[in-house]
Amino acid sequence: MKSLFSIDTISKKLLIMLMSVAIVSTISVALVFSAYELTSAKREQIESLESVSNMLSPNITAALLFDDQDAIKELIKPVLSRSDILSVTVTNIDGNILAESTAPNIDKTSLNETSKLTKVITPLSLDNQGYGELFIIADDSYINDRIQFYGKFLLLLLLSTFAVSLFLSLILRRIFLSPILYLSEISEKITTSNDYTLRATEQSNDEIGQLTTCFNSMLDTIEQRETLLESQVKLRTKELEKANIQLHEFAYQDGLTDLPNRRYFYKKLQSLIEVNNMQFALIFIDLDGFKEVNDTLGHDYGDLLLHQVAKRLQNCVRANDTVARLGGDEFTLIIEGINDVERATEIAQKVKNSLMQSININGSQVHVTGSIGLTFYPADGRSVEDLVKHADQAMYLSKSKGRNRYEFFSYVIEEQAIEKRRIIEEIRIALKEDQFILYYQPIFDLDGINVTKAEALIRWLHPQQGLLGPNEFIPIAEQNGLIEQIGDWVRDRAIKDAAHWFRLTGKVTQVSVNCSPLQFDRAGLWVDNWILACNKIGLPRDTIIIEITENTLMDPDSPIQQQLHRLSDCGIDIAIDDFGVGYSSLAYLQRLDIDILKIDRSFIQHMETNENSIALIRAIITMARHLKVKVVAEGVETQGQHQLLQQLSCDYLQGFLFAKPMPSAQFTDLYVTPLALRAN
């Protein structure tokens, strides 16, 4: 019911509009006509009464002159013959009634109700001399009857008009709205079906027809745009599918070698582990010598080398096996269905032999080898993390044993790795809790009596294991980035001890400090710290000796040589430790300001029984003398070695024959304090 009376369609709105116009127009005309009829009837009655009054007034005036009241009554009595005249009265100049005639059945008191009466007053005069007035009172109720008649007539007319208007409105609405409703129906079909090929038929040549034409034109545009959009969507979908494939490749494929990448490798491992009764071998491969290829030939050659290695590895396994590149020069093989050492050994040997063959890259012959680690699932681990960790440990064991070999994982390796991690953590604790101490081994003059130098040797006073030598923790510290912190501690401790001895004696006791090549940085910060520390405490020049191994100077373009020049310029001496066992050229002795050569103990050890050792030592001392470089013989342990070195005129002697390494306090008591007493 509510929707029936709601004006929610254009059809209802148009119907109401047409009906409203018709009804308002009819009522307006009826009201105007009724007002006109009422006014006309009133005016006609008054005009008629005035006409009667004008006809009687001359005769009544004459009768009034002669005071003939009977004549006056006779004159006014016929007037009452009109049905609407109720009363006729004649008064004299003083207002006194001379004659009065009233229609029968008329109550005189009702004549005072003027709302339904019409009064006409006519003066009675002659020659502009007034003698009285004539009053005629008429009933105008018949006008109301006429109004009621017209009202009924107008009501009937209004109802007729409403019916005709409704009929005409429905017809006109159908005529006018049919094209619009048709357009609305087509629009609804298009909206429902999304079929923009539908078109509206033009049903007229008026504005609705123009609207239909515009509507069809709009549909043409929409259809064209939809077709274009569909084609663009299809094109975009293809592009997205292609991009998705590329993203999948980027996510799971190594862009350099086209092998599966690290992400795919881990996903593949996990999927294999989830298969019941699955067995496979996992092989880790790290290329030996790849860094040298990058450094000498460039990264472009390195990339081509990795690509060739990837092909060789794929040729070593079956099609269903997985070859992946984890990154850098690390590759992995997943060999499914293998769980025995013999078969895995065959594959590892095949991989090793394949990598050993030279690779031709842009006309250059490149040689690399591989350090290979093998592990099995499920024997060596039941999770991805354990398998990867164990294969990695086996690979590093292969690398530590000389490279170009393969090793199988064993739990002994893991125990060693755990022990290594424990030592690393304990080194960090030792640095925080100051568990390291410096021992000093005296360096004697040729006579074996006077001490002017000492070599600083680090020791670790372990809370549980006692005193540990550097070989038990320095290599691990170098491998795990702790050597810089240890080196900083040694520097500060050695400078502090050297300054203490200088204050006691007033003379310089040179302190020799061993430095790892890993401590040198390209920015020269390590050198800056040495120079700053020496200047801050006020050490005299030549107090500190920096010892480096011969192999550290192999690269002539290394920044190490430039930084050694800076140390020399600041008064810090440079010593070459273990001289004679390295593989570098002696040309660096010309380029660098070397102060001391320390002959390796291996030559000293055999000089009593091997003439070649004596010849080599003699050659080193002779060469050093010509270069104005001092020579220290390390590892002197017998009197015979001492005598031979005296004969060869070696500059300094160091070894257990004279003194073992000792704590700083003991060195001070034995060699510094006596010197201070003699000076005093």
PDB file of N, CA and C in Angstrom, residues 170-206:
ATOM      1  N   LEU A 170      -3.788   9.443 -18.749  1.00  0.00           N
ATOM      2  CA  LEU A 170      -3.284   8.091 -18.972  1.00  0.00           C
ATOM      3  C   LEU A 170      -2.882   7.886 -20.426  1.00  0.00           C
ATOM      4  N   ILE A 171      -3.706   8.427 -21.316  1.00  0.00           N
ATOM      5  CA  ILE A 171      -3.373   8.300 -22.744  1.00  0.00           C
ATOM      6  C   ILE A 171      -2.092   9.071 -23.066  1.00  0.00           C
ATOM      7  N   LEU A 172      -2.036  10.338 -22.558  1.00  0.00           N
ATOM      8  CA  LEU A 172      -0.849  11.157 -22.840  1.00  0.00           C
ATOM      9  C   LEU A 172       0.406  10.554 -22.200  1.00  0.00           C
ATOM     10  N   ARG A 173       0.222  10.038 -20.973  1.00  0.00           N
ATOM     11  CA  ARG A 173       1.381   9.420 -20.310  1.00  0.00           C
ATOM     12  C   ARG A 173       1.901   8.254 -21.135  1.00  0.00           C
ATOM     13  N   ARG A 174       0.976   7.468 -21.656  1.00  0.00           N
ATOM     14  CA  ARG A 174       1.396   6.331 -22.481  1.00  0.00           C
ATOM     15  C   ARG A 174       2.109   6.809 -23.730  1.00  0.00           C
ATOM     16  N   ILE A 175       1.556   7.887 -24.328  1.00  0.00           N
ATOM     17  CA  ILE A 175       2.155   8.394 -25.569  1.00  0.00           C
ATOM     18  C   ILE A 175       3.545   8.975 -25.293  1.00  0.00           C
ATOM     19  N   PHE A 176       3.629   9.802 -24.211  1.00  0.00           N
ATOM     20  CA  PHE A 176       4.895  10.499 -23.935  1.00  0.00           C
ATOM     21  C   PHE A 176       5.930   9.587 -23.252  1.00  0.00           C
ATOM     22  N   LEU A 177       5.440   8.719 -22.357  1.00  0.00           N
ATOM     23  CA  LEU A 177       6.385   7.933 -21.563  1.00  0.00           C
ATOM     24  C   LEU A 177       6.830   6.651 -22.243  1.00  0.00           C
ATOM     25  N   SER A 178       6.108   6.188 -23.191  1.00  0.00           N
ATOM     26  CA  SER A 178       6.463   4.914 -23.801  1.00  0.00           C
ATOM     27  C   SER A 178       7.897   4.884 -24.334  1.00  0.00           C
ATOM     28  N   PRO A 179       8.406   5.933 -25.030  1.00  0.00           N
ATOM     29  CA  PRO A 179       9.822   5.892 -25.470  1.00  0.00           C
ATOM     30  C   PRO A 179      10.799   5.917 -24.287  1.00  0.00           C
ATOM     31  N   ILE A 180      10.414   6.718 -23.254  1.00  0.00           N
ATOM     32  CA  ILE A 180      11.310   6.810 -22.097  1.00  0.00           C
ATOM     33  C   ILE A 180      11.348   5.483 -21.345  1.00  0.00           C
ATOM     34  N   LEU A 181      10.131   4.884 -21.159  1.00  0.00           N
ATOM     35  CA  LEU A 181      10.078   3.586 -20.489  1.00  0.00           C
ATOM     36  C   LEU A 181      10.808   2.522 -21.298  1.00  0.00           C
ATOM     37  N   TYR A 182      10.740   2.643 -22.595  1.00  0.00           N
ATOM     38  CA  TYR A 182      11.461   1.711 -23.464  1.00  0.00           C
ATOM     39  C   TYR A 182      12.971   1.839 -23.255  1.00  0.00           C
ATOM     40  N   LEU A 183      13.434   3.107 -23.205  1.00  0.00           N
ATOM     41  CA  LEU A 183      14.860   3.335 -22.934  1.00  0.00           C
ATOM     42  C   LEU A 183      15.259   2.788 -21.568  1.00  0.00           C
ATOM     43  N   SER A 184      14.372   2.989 -20.580  1.00  0.00           N
ATOM     44  CA  SER A 184      14.646   2.479 -19.238  1.00  0.00           C
ATOM     45  C   SER A 184      14.740   0.959 -19.238  1.00  0.00           C
ATOM     46  N   GLU A 185      13.867   0.312 -20.001  1.00  0.00           N
ATOM     47  CA  GLU A 185      13.884  -1.151 -20.077  1.00  0.00           C
ATOM     48  C   GLU A 185      15.172  -1.646 -20.727  1.00  0.00           C
ATOM     49  N   ILE A 186      15.577  -0.970 -21.807  1.00  0.00           N
ATOM     50  CA  ILE A 186      16.832  -1.354 -22.474  1.00  0.00           C
ATOM     51  C   ILE A 186      18.017  -1.159 -21.529  1.00  0.00           C
ATOM     52  N   SER A 187      18.007  -0.033 -20.786  1.00  0.00           N
ATOM     53  CA  SER A 187      19.097   0.247 -19.847  1.00  0.00           C
ATOM     54  C   SER A 187      19.180  -0.834 -18.776  1.00  0.00           C
ATOM     55  N   GLU A 188      17.991  -1.249 -18.282  1.00  0.00           N
ATOM     56  CA  GLU A 188      17.969  -2.278 -17.244  1.00  0.00           C
ATOM     57  C   GLU A 188      18.497  -3.610 -17.774  1.00  0.00           C
ATOM     58  N   LYS A 189      18.139  -3.938 -19.020  1.00  0.00           N
ATOM     59  CA  LYS A 189      18.641  -5.176 -19.623  1.00  0.00           C
ATOM     60  C   LYS A 189      20.163  -5.130 -19.762  1.00  0.00           C
ATOM     61  N   ILE A 190      20.665  -3.970 -20.205  1.00  0.00           N
ATOM     62  CA  ILE A 190      22.119  -3.830 -20.376  1.00  0.00           C
ATOM     63  C   ILE A 190      22.824  -3.931 -19.031  1.00  0.00           C
ATOM     64  N   THR A 191      22.213  -3.275 -18.013  1.00  0.00           N
ATOM     65  CA  THR A 191      22.821  -3.307 -16.681  1.00  0.00           C
ATOM     66  C   THR A 191      22.833  -4.723 -16.120  1.00  0.00           C
ATOM     67  N   THR A 192      21.734  -5.463 -16.372  1.00  0.00           N
ATOM     68  CA  THR A 192      21.629  -6.815 -15.826  1.00  0.00           C
ATOM     69  C   THR A 192      22.556  -7.793 -16.542  1.00  0.00           C
ATOM     70  N   SER A 193      22.601  -7.680 -17.863  1.00  0.00           N
ATOM     71  CA  SER A 193      23.354  -8.663 -18.662  1.00  0.00           C
ATOM     72  C   SER A 193      24.770  -8.221 -18.995  1.00  0.00           C
ATOM     73  N   ASN A 194      25.077  -6.922 -18.790  1.00  0.00           N
ATOM     74  CA  ASN A 194      26.387  -6.377 -19.186  1.00  0.00           C
ATOM     75  C   ASN A 194      26.667  -6.593 -20.674  1.00  0.00           C
ATOM     76  N   ASP A 195      25.558  -6.650 -21.441  1.00  0.00           N
ATOM     77  CA  ASP A 195      25.685  -6.823 -22.887  1.00  0.00           C
ATOM     78  C   ASP A 195      25.538  -5.452 -23.556  1.00  0.00           C
ATOM     79  N   TYR A 196      26.695  -4.891 -23.930  1.00  0.00           N
ATOM     80  CA  TYR A 196      26.671  -3.548 -24.506  1.00  0.00           C
ATOM     81  C   TYR A 196      26.462  -3.557 -26.018  1.00  0.00           C
ATOM     82  N   THR A 197      26.089  -4.727 -26.552  1.00  0.00           N
ATOM     83  CA  THR A 197      25.740  -4.787 -27.978  1.00  0.00           C
ATOM     84  C   THR A 197      24.269  -4.456 -28.213  1.00  0.00           C
ATOM     85  N   LEU A 198      23.450  -4.426 -27.148  1.00  0.00           N
ATOM     86  CA  LEU A 198      22.033  -4.076 -27.287  1.00  0.00           C
ATOM     87  C   LEU A 198      21.896  -2.612 -27.702  1.00  0.00           C
ATOM     88  N   ARG A 199      20.837  -2.337 -28.515  1.00  0.00           N
ATOM     89  CA  ARG A 199      20.576  -0.962 -28.955  1.00  0.00           C
ATOM     90  C   ARG A 199      19.082  -0.666 -28.825  1.00  0.00           C
ATOM     91  N   ALA A 200      18.762   0.612 -28.593  1.00  0.00           N
ATOM     92  CA  ALA A 200      17.365   1.052 -28.496  1.00  0.00           C
ATOM     93  C   ALA A 200      16.885   1.508 -29.874  1.00  0.00           C
ATOM     94  N   THR A 201      15.617   1.126 -30.233  1.00  0.00           N
ATOM     95  CA  THR A 201      15.035   1.539 -31.517  1.00  0.00           C
ATOM     96  C   THR A 201      14.465   2.946 -31.382  1.00  0.00           C
ATOM     97  N   GLU A 202      14.737   3.791 -32.352  1.00  0.00           N
ATOM     98  CA  GLU A 202      14.245   5.171 -32.310  1.00  0.00           C
ATOM     99  C   GLU A 202      12.761   5.166 -32.648  1.00  0.00           C
ATOM    100  N   GLN A 203      11.924   5.611 -31.700  1.00  0.00           N
ATOM    101  CA  GLN A 203      10.470   5.527 -31.848  1.00  0.00           C
ATOM    102  C   GLN A 203       9.812   6.861 -32.180  1.00  0.00           C
ATOM    103  N   SER A 204      10.541   7.940 -32.195  1.00  0.00           N
ATOM    104  CA  SER A 204       9.960   9.248 -32.535  1.00  0.00           C
ATOM    105  C   SER A 204      11.064  10.157 -33.039  1.00  0.00           C
ATOM    106  N   ASN A 205      10.654  11.284 -33.599  1.00  0.00           N
ATOM    107  CA  ASN A 205      11.617  12.238 -34.145  1.00  0.00           C
ATOM    108  C   ASN A 205      11.787  13.466 -33.256  1.00  0.00           C
ATOM    109  N   ASP A 206      11.240  13.403 -32.073  1.00  0.00           N
ATOM    110  CA  ASP A 206      11.331  14.544 -31.166  1.00  0.00           C
ATOM    111  C   ASP A 206      12.577  14.425 -30.288  1.00  0.00           C
TER     112      ASP A 206
END
